[in-house]
Tab-separated table of C-alpha atoms in Angstrom:
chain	number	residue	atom	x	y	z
S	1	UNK	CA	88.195	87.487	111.910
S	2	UNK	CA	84.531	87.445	111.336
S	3	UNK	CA	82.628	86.846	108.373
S	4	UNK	CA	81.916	90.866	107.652
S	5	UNK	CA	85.539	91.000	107.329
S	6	UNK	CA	85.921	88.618	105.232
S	7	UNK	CA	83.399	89.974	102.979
S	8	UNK	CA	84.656	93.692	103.293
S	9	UNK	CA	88.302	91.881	101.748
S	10	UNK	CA	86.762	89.936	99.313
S	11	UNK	CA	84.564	93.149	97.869
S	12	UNK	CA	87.926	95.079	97.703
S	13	UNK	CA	89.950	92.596	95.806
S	14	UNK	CA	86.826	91.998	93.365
S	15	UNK	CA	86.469	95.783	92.923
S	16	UNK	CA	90.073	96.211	92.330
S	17	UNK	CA	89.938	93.575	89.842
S	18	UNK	CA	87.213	95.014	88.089
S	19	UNK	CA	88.692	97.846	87.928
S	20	UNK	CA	92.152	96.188	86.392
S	21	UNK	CA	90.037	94.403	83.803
S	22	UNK	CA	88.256	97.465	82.734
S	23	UNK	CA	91.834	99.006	82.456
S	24	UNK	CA	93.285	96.179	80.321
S	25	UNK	CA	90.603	96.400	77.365
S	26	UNK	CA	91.791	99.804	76.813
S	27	UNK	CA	95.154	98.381	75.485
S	28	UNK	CA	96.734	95.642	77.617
S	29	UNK	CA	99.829	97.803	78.331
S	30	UNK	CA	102.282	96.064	80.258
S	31	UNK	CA	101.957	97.969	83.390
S	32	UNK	CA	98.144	97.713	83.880
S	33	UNK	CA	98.931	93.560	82.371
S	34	UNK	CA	100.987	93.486	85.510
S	35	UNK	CA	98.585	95.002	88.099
S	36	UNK	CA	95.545	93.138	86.984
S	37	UNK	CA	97.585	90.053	87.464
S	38	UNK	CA	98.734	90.855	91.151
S	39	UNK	CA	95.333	91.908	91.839
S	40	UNK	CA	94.527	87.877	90.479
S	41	UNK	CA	97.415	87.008	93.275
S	42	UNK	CA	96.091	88.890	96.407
S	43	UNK	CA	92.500	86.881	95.781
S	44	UNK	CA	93.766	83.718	95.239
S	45	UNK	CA	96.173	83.969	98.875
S	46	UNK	CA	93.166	85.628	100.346
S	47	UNK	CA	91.322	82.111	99.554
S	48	UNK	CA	94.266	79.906	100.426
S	49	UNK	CA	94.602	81.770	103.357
S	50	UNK	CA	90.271	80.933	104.430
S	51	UNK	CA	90.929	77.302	103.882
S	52	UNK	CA	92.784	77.320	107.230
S	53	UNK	CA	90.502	79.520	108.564
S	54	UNK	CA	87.370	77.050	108.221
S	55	UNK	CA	86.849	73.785	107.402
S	56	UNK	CA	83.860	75.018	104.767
S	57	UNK	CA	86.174	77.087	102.930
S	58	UNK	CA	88.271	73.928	101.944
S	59	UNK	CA	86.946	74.090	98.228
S	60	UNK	CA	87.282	77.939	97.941
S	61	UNK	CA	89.637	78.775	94.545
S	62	UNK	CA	90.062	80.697	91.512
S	63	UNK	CA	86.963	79.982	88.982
S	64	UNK	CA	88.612	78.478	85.949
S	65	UNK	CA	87.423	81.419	83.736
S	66	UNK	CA	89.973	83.756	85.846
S	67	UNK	CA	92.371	81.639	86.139
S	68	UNK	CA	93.004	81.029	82.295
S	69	UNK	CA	92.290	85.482	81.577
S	70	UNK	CA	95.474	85.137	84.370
S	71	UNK	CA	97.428	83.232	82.375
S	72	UNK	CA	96.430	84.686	78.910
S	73	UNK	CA	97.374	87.848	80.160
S	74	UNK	CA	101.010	86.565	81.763
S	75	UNK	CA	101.658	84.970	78.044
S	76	UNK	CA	101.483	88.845	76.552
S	77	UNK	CA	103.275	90.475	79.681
S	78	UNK	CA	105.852	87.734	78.615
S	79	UNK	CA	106.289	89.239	75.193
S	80	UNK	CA	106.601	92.222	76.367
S	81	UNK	CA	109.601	91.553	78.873
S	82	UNK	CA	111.188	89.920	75.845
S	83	UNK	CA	110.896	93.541	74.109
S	84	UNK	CA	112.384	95.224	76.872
S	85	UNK	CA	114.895	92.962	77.627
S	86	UNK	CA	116.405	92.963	73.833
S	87	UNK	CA	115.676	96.491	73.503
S	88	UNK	CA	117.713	97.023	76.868
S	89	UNK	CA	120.754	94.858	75.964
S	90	UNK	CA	121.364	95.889	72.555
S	91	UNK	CA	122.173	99.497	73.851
S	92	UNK	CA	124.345	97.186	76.091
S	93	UNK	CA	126.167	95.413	74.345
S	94	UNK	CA	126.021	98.402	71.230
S	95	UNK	CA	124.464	95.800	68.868
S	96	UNK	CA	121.546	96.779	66.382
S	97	UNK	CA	118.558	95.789	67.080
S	98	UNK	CA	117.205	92.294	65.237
S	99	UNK	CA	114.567	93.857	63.702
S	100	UNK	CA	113.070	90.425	62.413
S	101	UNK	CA	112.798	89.002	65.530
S	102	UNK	CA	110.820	92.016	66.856
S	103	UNK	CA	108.276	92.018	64.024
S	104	UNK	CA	107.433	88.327	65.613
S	105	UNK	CA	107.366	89.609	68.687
S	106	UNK	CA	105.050	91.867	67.271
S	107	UNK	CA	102.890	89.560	65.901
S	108	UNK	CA	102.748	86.865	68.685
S	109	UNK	CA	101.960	89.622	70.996
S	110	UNK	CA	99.074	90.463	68.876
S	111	UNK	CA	97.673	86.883	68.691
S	112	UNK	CA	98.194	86.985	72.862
S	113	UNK	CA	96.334	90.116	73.114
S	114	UNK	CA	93.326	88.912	70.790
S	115	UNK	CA	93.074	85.416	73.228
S	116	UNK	CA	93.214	87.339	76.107
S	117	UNK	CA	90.115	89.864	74.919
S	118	UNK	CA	88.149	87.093	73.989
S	119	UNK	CA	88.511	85.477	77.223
S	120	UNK	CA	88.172	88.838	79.221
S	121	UNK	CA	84.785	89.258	77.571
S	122	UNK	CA	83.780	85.645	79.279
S	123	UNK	CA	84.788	86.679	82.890
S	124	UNK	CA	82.060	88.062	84.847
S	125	UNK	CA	83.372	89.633	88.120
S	126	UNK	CA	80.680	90.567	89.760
S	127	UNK	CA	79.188	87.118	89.386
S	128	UNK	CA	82.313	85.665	90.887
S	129	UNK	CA	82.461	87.848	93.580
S	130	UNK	CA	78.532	86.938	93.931
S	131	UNK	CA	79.745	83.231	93.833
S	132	UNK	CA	82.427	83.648	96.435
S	133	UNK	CA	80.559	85.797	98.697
S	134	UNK	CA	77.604	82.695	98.924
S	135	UNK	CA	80.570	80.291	100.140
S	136	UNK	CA	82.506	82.546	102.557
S	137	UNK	CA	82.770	80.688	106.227
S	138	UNK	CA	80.717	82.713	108.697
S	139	UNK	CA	83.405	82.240	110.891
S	140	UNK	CA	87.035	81.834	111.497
S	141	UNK	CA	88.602	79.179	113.659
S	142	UNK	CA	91.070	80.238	116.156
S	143	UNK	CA	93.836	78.674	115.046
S	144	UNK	CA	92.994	79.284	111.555
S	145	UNK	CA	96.011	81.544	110.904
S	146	UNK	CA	98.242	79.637	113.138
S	147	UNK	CA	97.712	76.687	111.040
S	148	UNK	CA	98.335	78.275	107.461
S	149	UNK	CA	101.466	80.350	108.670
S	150	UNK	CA	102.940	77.097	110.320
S	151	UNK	CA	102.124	75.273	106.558
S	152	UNK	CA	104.295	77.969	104.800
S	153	UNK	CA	106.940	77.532	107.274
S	154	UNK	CA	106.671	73.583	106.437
S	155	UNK	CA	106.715	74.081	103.021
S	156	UNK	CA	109.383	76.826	102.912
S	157	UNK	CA	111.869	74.522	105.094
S	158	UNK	CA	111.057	71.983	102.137
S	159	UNK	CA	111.812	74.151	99.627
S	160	UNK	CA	115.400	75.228	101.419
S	161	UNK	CA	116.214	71.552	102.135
S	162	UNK	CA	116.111	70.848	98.549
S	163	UNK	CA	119.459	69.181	97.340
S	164	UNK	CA	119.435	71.289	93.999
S	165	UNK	CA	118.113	74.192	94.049
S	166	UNK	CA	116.991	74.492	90.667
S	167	UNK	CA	114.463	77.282	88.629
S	168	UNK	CA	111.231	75.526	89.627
S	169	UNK	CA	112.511	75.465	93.513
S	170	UNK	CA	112.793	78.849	92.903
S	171	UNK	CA	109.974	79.643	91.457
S	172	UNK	CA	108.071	77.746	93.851
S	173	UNK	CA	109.911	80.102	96.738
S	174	UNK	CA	108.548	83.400	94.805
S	175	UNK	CA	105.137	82.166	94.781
S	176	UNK	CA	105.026	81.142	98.803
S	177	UNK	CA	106.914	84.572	99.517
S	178	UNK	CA	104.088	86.464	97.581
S	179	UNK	CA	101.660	84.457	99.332
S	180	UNK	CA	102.453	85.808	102.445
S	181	UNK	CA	103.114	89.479	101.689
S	182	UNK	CA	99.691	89.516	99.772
S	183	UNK	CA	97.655	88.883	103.378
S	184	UNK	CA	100.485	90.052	105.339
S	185	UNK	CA	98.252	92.414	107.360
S	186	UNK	CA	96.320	88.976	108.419
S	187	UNK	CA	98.684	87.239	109.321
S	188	UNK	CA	101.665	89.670	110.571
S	189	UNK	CA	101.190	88.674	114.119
S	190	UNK	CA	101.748	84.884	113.595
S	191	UNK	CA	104.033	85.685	111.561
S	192	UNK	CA	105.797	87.040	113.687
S	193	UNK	CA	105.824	84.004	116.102
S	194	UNK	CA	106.062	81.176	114.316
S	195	UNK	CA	109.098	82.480	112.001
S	196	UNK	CA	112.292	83.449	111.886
S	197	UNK	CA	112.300	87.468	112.831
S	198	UNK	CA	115.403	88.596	111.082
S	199	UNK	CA	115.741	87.341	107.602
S	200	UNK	CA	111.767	86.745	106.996
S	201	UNK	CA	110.339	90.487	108.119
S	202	UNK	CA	108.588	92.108	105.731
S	203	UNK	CA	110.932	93.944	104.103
S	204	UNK	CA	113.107	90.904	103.964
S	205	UNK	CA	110.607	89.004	102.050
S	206	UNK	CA	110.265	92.017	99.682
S	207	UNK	CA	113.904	91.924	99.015
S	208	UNK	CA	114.033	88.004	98.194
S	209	UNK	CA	110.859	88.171	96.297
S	210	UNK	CA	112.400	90.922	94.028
S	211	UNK	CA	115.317	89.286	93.265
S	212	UNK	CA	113.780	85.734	93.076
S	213	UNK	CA	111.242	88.194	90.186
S	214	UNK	CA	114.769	89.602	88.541
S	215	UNK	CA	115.267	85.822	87.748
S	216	UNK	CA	112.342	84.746	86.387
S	217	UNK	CA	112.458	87.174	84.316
S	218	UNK	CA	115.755	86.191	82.947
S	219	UNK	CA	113.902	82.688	82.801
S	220	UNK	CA	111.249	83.832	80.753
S	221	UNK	CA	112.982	85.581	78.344
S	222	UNK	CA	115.638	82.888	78.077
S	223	UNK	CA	112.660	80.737	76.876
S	224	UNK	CA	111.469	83.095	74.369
S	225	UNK	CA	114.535	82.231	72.274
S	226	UNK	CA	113.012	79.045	70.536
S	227	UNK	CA	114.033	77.943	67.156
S	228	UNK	CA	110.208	78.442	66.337
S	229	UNK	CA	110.335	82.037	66.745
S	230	UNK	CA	114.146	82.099	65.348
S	231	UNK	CA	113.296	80.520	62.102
S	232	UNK	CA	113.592	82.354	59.275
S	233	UNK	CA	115.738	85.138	60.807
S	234	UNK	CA	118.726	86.926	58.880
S	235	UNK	CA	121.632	85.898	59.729
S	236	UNK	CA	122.862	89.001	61.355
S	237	UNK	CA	119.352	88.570	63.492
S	238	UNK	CA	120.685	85.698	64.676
S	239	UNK	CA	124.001	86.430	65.062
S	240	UNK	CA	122.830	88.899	67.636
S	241	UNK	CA	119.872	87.176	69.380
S	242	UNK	CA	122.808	84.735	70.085
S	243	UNK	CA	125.022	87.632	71.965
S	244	UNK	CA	121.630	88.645	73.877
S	245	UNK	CA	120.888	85.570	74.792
S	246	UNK	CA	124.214	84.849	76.245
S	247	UNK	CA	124.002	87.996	78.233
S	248	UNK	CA	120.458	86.712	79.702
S	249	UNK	CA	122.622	83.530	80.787
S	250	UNK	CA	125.356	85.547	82.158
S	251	UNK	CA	122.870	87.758	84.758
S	252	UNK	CA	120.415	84.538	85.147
S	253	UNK	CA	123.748	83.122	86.705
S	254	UNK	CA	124.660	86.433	88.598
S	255	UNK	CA	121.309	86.994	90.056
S	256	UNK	CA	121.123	82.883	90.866
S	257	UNK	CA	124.353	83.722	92.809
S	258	UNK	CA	122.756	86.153	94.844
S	259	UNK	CA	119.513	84.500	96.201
S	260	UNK	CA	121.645	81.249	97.584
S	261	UNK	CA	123.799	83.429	99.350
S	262	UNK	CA	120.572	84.625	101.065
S	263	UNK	CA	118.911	81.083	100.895
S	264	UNK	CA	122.009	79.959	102.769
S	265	UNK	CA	121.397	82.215	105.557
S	266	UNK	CA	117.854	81.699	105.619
S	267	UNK	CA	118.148	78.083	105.766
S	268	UNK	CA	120.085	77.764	108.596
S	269	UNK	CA	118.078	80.415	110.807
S	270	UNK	CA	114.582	78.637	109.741
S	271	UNK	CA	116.770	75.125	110.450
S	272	UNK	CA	117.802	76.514	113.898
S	273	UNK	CA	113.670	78.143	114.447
S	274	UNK	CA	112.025	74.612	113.876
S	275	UNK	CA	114.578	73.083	116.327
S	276	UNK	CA	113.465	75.613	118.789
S	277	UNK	CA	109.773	74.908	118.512
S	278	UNK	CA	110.455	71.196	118.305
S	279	UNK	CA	112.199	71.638	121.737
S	280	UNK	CA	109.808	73.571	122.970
S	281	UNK	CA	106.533	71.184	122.100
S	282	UNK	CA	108.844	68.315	123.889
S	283	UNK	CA	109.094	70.280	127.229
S	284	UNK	CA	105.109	70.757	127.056
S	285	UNK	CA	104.423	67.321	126.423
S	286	UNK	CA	106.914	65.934	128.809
């Protein structure tokens, strides 16, 4: 890849994103909330992805400004699951809804909203697609790709070896999964040498990746029953939060469930895939 492809990338994502931010001072609705923060994603593995490519791009990232609008916008999509997710199991479970605990909702989602303006008003993206576009490599190095797909596979192996698999393993797993389908038109050919073909094709990782997302979100809104935002709640509020929250622990368990069974089976094909190459690189050298 040459350097006018790099910049022809790099002015899509920062036009996109543009056009996301635009989009989110309208409202901050949780669809657009959710599309201006993938948009954040695809840049961000773009730039991982050009710090294999060339050892210039090594101090490539995210300005800071973006990065905290990112997460300033992920605090009110957070609220926002919460709604849905009590909204959702009360006609579940045939409950009324706690109607205290949504008026806090209410309010904290406000006092995300206003951060998030204020720091959307900061972030320039034309200037940081200026200041991007000034450090882009003017070239890439061969093995550029090679290198970064053989790090995921490194890193993903880690991950899988781990002796507990617990909610920050899997977290961790999401985030290298969306890595790779973010570029995965840059790097689908490596891809497809270096791992396993079966259980990591595209629509493979798409799979994983959506259920690995189903339990964060149970994460997330597991964590968004604090006694902070519980205090003060009828008792009947709380009475009910507590059957709603049980629920979220029931299908955080269910969907957990799920992924190992696939994590099982990916493990020992990406297990039997290094072993391969290992066996391979010994016949070359000997």
């Amino acid at each position: 890849m040459k350097k006018n492809d790099s910049l022809r990338i790099l002015d899509k994502r920062c036009r996109r994103l543009q056009k996301q931010k635009e989009q989110l001072l309208t409202g901050f609705a949780a669809e657009t909330n959710h599309d201006f923060r993938v948009e954040v994603k695809k840049l961000r593995a773009f730039l991982r992805l050009l710090k294999y490519a060339h050892p210039q791009a090594e101090h490539l990232h995210l300005p800071k400004s973006l990065q905290q609008l990112y997460r300033f916008v992920g605090d009110v999509r957070s609220i926002q699951i919460q709604r849905q997710w009590v909204l959702s199991l009360c006609k579940e479970l045939a409950c009324a809804v706690p109607a205290g605990y949504m008026e806090v909702l209410a309010r904290k989602e406000k006092e995300a909203i206003k951060r998030a303006q204020e720091k959307a008003q900061e972030v320039s993206l034309p200037l940081i697609h200026q200041q991007l576009q000034k450090e882009l490599p003017l070239s890439w190095q061969k093995n550029g790709v090679e290198t970064f797909v053989r790090q995921k596979q490194l890193q993903l192996a880690t991950l899988l070896s781990a002796v507990l698999i617990s909610a920050k393993v899997l977290h961790d797993l999401r985030k290298l999964l969306k890595d790779l389908l973010y570029i995965w038109p840059m790097i689908e050919e490596e891809i497809g040498n270096t791992m396993t073909p079966g259980l990591l094709s595209k629509e493979a990782c798409l799979r994983l990746a959506e259920k690995l997302g189903n339990y964060q979100d149970c994460c997330v809104v597991i964590s968004l029953f604090s006694t902070p935002l519980l205090a003060g709640l009828s008792p009947g509020d709380q009475y009910r939060l507590s059957l709603i929250k049980e629920r979220c622990c029931q299908k955080k368990e269910k969907e957990k469930d799920a992924i190992l069974i696939t994590l099982q089976l990916l493990r020992n094909e990406l297990t039997a895939k290094l072993k391969q190459t290992q066996g391979v690189q010994k016949v070359q050298v000997g």
